[in-house]
Tab-separated table of C-alpha atoms and ligand atoms in Angstrom:
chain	number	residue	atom	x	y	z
A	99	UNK	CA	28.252	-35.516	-7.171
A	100	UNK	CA	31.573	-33.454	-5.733
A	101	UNK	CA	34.829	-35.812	-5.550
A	102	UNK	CA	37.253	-34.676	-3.978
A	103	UNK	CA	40.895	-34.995	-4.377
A	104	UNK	CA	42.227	-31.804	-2.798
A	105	UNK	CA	45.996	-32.182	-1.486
A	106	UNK	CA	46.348	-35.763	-3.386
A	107	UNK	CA	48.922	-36.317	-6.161
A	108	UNK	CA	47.832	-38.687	-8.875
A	109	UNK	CA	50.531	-40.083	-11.309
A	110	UNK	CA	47.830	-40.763	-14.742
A	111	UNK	CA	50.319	-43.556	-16.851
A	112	UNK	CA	49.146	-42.268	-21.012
A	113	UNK	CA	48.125	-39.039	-20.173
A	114	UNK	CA	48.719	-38.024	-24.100
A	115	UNK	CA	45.069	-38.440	-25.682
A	116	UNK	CA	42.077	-40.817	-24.593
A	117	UNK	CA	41.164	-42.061	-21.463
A	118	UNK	CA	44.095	-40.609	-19.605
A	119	UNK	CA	44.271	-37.311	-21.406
A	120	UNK	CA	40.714	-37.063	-19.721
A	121	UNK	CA	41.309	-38.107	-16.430
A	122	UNK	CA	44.425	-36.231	-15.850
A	123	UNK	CA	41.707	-32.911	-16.867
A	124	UNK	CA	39.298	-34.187	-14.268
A	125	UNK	CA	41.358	-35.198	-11.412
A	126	UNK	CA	42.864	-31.823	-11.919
A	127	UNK	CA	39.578	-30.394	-11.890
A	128	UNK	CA	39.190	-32.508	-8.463
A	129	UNK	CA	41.712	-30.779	-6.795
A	130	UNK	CA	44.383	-32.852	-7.391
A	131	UNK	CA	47.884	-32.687	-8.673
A	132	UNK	CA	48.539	-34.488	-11.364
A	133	UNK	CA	51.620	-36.166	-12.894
A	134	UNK	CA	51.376	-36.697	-16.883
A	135	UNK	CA	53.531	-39.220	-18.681
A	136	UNK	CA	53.355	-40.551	-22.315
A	137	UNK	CA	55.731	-40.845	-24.908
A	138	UNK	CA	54.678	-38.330	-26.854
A	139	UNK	CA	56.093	-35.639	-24.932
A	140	UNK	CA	54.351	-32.645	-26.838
A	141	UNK	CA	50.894	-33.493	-26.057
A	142	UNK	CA	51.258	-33.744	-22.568
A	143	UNK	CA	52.990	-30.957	-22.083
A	144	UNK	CA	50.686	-29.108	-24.003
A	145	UNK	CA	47.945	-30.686	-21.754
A	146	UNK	CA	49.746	-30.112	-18.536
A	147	UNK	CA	50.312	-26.276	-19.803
A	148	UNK	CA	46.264	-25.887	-20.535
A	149	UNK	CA	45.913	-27.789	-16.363
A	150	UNK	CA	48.447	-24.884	-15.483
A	151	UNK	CA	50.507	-25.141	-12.322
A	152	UNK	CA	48.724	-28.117	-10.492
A	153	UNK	CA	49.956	-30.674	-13.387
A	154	UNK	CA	53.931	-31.812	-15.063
A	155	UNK	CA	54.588	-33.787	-17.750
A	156	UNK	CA	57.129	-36.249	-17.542
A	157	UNK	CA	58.143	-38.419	-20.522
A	158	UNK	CA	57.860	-42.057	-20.000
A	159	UNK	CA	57.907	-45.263	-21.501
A	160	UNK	CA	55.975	-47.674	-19.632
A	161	UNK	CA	57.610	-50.301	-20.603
A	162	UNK	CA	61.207	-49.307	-18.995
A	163	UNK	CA	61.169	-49.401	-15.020
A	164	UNK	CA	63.440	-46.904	-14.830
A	165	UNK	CA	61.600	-44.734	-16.949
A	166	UNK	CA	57.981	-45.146	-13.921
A	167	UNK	CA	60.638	-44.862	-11.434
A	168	UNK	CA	61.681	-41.373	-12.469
A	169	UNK	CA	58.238	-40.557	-12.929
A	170	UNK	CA	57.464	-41.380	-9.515
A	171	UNK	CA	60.040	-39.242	-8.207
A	172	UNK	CA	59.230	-36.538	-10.196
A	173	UNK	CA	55.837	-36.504	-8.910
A	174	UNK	CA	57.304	-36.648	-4.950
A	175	UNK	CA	59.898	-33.952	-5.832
A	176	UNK	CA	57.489	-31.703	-7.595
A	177	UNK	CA	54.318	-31.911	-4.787
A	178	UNK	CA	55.419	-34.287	-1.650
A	179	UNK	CA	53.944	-37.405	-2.452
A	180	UNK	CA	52.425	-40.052	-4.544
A	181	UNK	CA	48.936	-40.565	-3.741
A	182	UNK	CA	47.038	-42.360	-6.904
A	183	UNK	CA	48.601	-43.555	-9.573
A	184	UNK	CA	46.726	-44.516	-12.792
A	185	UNK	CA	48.259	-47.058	-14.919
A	186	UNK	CA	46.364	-46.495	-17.951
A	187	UNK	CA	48.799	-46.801	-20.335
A	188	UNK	CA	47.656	-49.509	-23.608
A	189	UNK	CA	47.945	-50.757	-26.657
A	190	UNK	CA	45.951	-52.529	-29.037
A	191	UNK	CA	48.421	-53.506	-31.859
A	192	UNK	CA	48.551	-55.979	-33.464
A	193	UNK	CA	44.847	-57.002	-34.078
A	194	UNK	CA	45.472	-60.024	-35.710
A	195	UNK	CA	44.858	-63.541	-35.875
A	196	UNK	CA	47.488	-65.693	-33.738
A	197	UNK	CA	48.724	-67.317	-36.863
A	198	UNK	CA	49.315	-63.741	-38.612
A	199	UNK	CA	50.511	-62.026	-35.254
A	200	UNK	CA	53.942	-60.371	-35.664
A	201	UNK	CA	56.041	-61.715	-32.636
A	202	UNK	CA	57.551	-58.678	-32.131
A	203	UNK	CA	55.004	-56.180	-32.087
A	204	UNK	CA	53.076	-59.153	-30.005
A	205	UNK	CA	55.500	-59.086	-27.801
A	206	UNK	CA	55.811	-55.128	-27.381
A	207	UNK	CA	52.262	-55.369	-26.333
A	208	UNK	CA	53.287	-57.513	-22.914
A	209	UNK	CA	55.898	-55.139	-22.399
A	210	UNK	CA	53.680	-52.271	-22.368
A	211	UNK	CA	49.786	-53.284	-21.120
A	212	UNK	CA	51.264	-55.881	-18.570
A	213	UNK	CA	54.703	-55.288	-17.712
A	214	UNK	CA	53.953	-51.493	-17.637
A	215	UNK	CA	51.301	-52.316	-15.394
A	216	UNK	CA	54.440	-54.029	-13.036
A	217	UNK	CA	56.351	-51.399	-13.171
A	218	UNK	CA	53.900	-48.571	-11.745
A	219	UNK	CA	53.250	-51.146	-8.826
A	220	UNK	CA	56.787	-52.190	-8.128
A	221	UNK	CA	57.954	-48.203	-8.610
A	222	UNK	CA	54.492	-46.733	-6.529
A	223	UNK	CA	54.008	-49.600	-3.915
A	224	UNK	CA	57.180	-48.634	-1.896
A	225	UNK	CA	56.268	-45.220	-1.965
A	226	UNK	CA	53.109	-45.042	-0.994
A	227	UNK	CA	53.897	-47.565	2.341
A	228	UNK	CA	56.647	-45.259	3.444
A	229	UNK	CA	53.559	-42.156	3.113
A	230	UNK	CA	51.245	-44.344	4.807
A	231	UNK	CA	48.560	-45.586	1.921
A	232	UNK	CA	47.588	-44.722	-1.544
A	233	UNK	CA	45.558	-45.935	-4.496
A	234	UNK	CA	46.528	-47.545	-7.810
A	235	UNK	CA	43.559	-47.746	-10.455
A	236	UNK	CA	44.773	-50.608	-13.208
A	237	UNK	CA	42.551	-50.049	-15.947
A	238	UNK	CA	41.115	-53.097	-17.289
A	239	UNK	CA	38.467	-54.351	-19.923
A	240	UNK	CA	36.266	-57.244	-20.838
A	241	UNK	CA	39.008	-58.533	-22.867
A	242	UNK	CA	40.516	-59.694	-19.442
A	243	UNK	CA	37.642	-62.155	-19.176
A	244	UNK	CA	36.489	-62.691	-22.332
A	245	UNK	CA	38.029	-64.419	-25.646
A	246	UNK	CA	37.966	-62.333	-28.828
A	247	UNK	CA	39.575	-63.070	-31.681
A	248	UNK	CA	42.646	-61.107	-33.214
A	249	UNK	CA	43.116	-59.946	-29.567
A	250	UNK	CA	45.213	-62.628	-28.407
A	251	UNK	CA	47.739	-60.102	-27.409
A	252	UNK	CA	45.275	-57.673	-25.496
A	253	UNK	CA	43.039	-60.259	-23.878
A	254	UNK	CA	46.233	-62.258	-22.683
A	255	UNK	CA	47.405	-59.219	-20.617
A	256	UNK	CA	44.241	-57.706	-19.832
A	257	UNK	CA	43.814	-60.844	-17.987
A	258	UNK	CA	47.311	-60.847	-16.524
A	259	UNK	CA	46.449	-57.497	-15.078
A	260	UNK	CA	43.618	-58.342	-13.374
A	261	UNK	CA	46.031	-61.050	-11.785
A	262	UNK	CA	47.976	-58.110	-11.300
A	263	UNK	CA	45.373	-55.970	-9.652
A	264	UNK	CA	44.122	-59.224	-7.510
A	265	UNK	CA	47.875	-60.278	-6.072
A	266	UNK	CA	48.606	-56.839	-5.058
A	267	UNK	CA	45.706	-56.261	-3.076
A	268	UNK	CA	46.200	-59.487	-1.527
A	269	UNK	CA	49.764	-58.179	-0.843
A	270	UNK	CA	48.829	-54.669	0.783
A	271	UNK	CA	45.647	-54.145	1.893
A	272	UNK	CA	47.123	-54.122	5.276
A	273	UNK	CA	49.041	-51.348	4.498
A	274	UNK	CA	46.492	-49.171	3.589
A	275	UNK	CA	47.361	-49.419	-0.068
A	276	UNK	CA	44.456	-49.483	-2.365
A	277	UNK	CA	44.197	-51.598	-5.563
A	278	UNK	CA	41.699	-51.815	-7.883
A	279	UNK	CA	40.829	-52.446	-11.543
A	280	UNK	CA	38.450	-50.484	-14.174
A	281	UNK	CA	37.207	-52.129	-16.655
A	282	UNK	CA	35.208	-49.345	-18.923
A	283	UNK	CA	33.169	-50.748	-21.573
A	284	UNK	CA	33.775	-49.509	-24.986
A	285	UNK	CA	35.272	-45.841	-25.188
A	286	UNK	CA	35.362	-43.253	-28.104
A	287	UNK	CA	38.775	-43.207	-28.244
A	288	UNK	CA	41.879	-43.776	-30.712
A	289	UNK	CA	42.368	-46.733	-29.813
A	290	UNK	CA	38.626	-47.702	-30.704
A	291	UNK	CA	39.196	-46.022	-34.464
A	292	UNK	CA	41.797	-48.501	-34.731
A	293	UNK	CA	39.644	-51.377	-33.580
A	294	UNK	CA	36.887	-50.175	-35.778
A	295	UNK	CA	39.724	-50.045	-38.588
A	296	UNK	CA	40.883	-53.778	-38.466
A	297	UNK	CA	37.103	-54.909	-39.180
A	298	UNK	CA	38.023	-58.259	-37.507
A	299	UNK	CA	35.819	-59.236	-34.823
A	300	UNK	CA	32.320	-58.048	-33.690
A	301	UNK	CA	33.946	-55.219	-31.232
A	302	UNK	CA	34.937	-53.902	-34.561
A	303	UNK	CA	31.272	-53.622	-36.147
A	304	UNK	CA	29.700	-51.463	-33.092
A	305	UNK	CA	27.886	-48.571	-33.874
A	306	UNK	CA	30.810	-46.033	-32.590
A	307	UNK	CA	27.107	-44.535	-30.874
A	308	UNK	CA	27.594	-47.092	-28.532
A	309	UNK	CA	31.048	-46.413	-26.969
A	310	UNK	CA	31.391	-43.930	-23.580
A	311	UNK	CA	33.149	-40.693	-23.981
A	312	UNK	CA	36.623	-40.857	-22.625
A	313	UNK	CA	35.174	-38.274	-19.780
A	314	UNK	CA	32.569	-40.728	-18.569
A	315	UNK	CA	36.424	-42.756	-18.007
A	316	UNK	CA	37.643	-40.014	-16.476
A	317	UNK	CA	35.035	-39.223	-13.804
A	318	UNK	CA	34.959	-42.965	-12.735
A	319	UNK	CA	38.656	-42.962	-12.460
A	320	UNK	CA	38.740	-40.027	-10.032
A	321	UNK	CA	35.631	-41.349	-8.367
A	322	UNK	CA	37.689	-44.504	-7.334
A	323	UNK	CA	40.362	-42.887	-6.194
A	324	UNK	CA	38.128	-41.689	-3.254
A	325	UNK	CA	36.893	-43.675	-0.153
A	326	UNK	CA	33.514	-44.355	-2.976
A	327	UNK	CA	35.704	-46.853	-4.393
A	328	UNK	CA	36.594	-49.258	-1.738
A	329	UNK	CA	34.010	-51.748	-2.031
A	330	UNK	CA	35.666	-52.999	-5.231
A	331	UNK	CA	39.123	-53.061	-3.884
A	332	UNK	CA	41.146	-55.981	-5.281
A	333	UNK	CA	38.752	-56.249	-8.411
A	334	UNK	CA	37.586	-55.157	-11.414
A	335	UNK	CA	34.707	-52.597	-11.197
A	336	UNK	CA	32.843	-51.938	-14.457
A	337	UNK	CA	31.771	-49.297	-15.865
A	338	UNK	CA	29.550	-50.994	-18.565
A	339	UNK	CA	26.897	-52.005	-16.516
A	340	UNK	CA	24.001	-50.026	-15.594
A	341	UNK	CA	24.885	-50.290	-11.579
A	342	UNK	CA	28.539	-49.181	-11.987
A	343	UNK	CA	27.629	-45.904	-14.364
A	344	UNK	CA	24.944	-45.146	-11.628
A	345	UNK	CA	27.011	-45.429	-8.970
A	346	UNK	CA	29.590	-43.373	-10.218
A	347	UNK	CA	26.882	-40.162	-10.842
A	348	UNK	CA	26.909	-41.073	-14.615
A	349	UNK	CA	23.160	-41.322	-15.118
A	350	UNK	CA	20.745	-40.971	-12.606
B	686	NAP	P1	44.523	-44.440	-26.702
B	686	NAP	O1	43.636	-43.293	-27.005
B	686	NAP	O2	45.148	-45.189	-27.808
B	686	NAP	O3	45.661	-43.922	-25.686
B	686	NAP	C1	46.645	-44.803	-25.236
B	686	NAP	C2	47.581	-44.063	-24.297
B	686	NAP	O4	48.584	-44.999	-23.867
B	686	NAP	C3	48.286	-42.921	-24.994
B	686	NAP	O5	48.353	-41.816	-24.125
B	686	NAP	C4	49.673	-43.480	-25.251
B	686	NAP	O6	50.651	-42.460	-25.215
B	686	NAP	C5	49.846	-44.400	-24.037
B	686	NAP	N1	50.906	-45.386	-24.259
B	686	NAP	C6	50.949	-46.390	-25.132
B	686	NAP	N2	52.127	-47.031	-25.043
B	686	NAP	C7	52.833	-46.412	-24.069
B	686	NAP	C8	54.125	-46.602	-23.507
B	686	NAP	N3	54.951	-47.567	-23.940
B	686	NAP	N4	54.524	-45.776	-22.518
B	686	NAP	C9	53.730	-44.783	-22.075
B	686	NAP	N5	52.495	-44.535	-22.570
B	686	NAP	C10	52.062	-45.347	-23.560
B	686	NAP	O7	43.767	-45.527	-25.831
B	686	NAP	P2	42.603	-45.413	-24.732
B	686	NAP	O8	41.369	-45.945	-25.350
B	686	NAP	O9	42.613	-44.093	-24.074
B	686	NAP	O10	43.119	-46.556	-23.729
B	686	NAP	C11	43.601	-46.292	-22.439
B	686	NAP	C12	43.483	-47.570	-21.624
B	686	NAP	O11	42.109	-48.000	-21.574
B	686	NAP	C13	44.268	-48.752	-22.195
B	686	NAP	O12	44.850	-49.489	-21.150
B	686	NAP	C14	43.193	-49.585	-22.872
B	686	NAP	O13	43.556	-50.926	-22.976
B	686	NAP	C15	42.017	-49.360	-21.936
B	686	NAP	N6	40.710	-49.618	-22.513
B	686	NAP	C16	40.256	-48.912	-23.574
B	686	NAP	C17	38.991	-49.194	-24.104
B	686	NAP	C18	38.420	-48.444	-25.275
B	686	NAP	O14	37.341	-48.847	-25.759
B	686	NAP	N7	39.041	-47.378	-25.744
B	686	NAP	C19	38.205	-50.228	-23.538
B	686	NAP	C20	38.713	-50.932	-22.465
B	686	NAP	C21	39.960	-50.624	-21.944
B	686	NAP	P3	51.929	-42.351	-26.165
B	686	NAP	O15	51.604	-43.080	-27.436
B	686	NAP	O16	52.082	-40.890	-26.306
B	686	NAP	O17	53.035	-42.986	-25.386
């Protein structure tokens, strides 16, 4: 299956390793342009340097407005317009039981996975209505339905970002913006190794045969992006079912 994202710009929130690192190669390889942000500013410039001229690096926090807002503008100043932005950007720490948590670090975690996820929409939303439309992938997870435990932290904001994902649909639809969430399984990625590491809950003690490559990620992200993806506007669409993998060209 061909997706195309020719003349699109698509801001990918994380773009450093993982998930985004792969769908920042893909939508690239889509045609798009492609906007990378992380903090660790010498992997994606190394990554946007491999993509060549169709991709910048841009160092971000997520978890400072002002840091997506200067993203953003990079990306219009750079190549026109925002047309998808990604907010991919998570963390996992600290796996531990509520009792054990560390309030800081717990607290870091809202900052980044939901309020991160806040700050792409407040900073792209605006944006994209003055171009016309656009599309904003949140990436999700089971955690934002389900109850693990030592995930407090993730589960809590995974869920908030479905909320997120729901409310701003709700909100602009009309306007041609799109909103939708991704929830992808379990993915061979970092942040998985560090799951795998805390040995804490039964997400921990999968076979790491089990998990999708990062790729698998990617493709779906970039297949959403296009006009494919509008029947799961203002949800979550998952990628661990059989359904979602076929429908996105994953297996036949
Ligand atoms: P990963 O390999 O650990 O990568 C996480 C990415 O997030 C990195 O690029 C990291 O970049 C970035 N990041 C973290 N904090 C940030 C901040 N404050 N500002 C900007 N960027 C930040 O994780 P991954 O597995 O690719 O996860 C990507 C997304 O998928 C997350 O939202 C995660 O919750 C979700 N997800 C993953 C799985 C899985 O099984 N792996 C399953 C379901 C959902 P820097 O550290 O360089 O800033």
């Amino acid at each position: 299956m061909s997706i195309d994202l020719n003349d699109k710009t698509a801001l990918i929130t994380g773009a450093s390793r993982g998930i985004g690192e792969a769908a920042a190669r893909i939508m690239a390889a889509c045609g798009a342009n492609v906007v990378l942000v992380a903090r660790s500013t010498s992997d994606i410039d190394r990554i946007a340097a491999e993509i060549g001229d169709k991709a910048v690096a841009v160092a971000c926090d997520v978890s400072l407005y002002q840091d997506l807002q200067n993203a953003v503008g990079t990306a219009r100043d750079r190549f026109g317009s925002l047309d998808i932005l990604v907010n991919n950007a998570g963390v996992i720490d600290p796996i531990a039981r509520l009792e054990e948590s560390d309030p800081g670090i717990w607290n870091q975690c809202v900052d980044i996975n939901l309020k991160g996820v806040y700050h792409g929409l407040r900073a792209a939303i605006p944006v994209m209505k003055g171009q016309g439309g656009g599309v904003i992938i949140n990436i999700s997870s089971g955690a934002a339905t389900g109850a693990i435990e030592g995930w407090s932290h993730y589960c809590a904001t995974k869920a908030a970002v479905l909320s997120l994902t729901r409310c701003a649909h709700k909100e602009n639809a009309q306007d041609n913006i799109r909103i939708v969430g991704l929830s992808p399984g379990t993915v061979a990625t970092d942040m998985q190794r560090a799951i795998k590491d805390s040995g804490i809950n039964p997400v921990s003690q999968l076979d790491w045969s089990v998990h999708i490559s990062p790729e698998w990620v990617g493709k779906a992200i970039a297949w959403l992006a296009t006009d494919a993806g509008r029947p799961y506007d203002g949800d979550d669409f998952s990628l661990k079912t059989e359904e979602g993998r076929r429908a996105v060209g994953l297996i036949a």
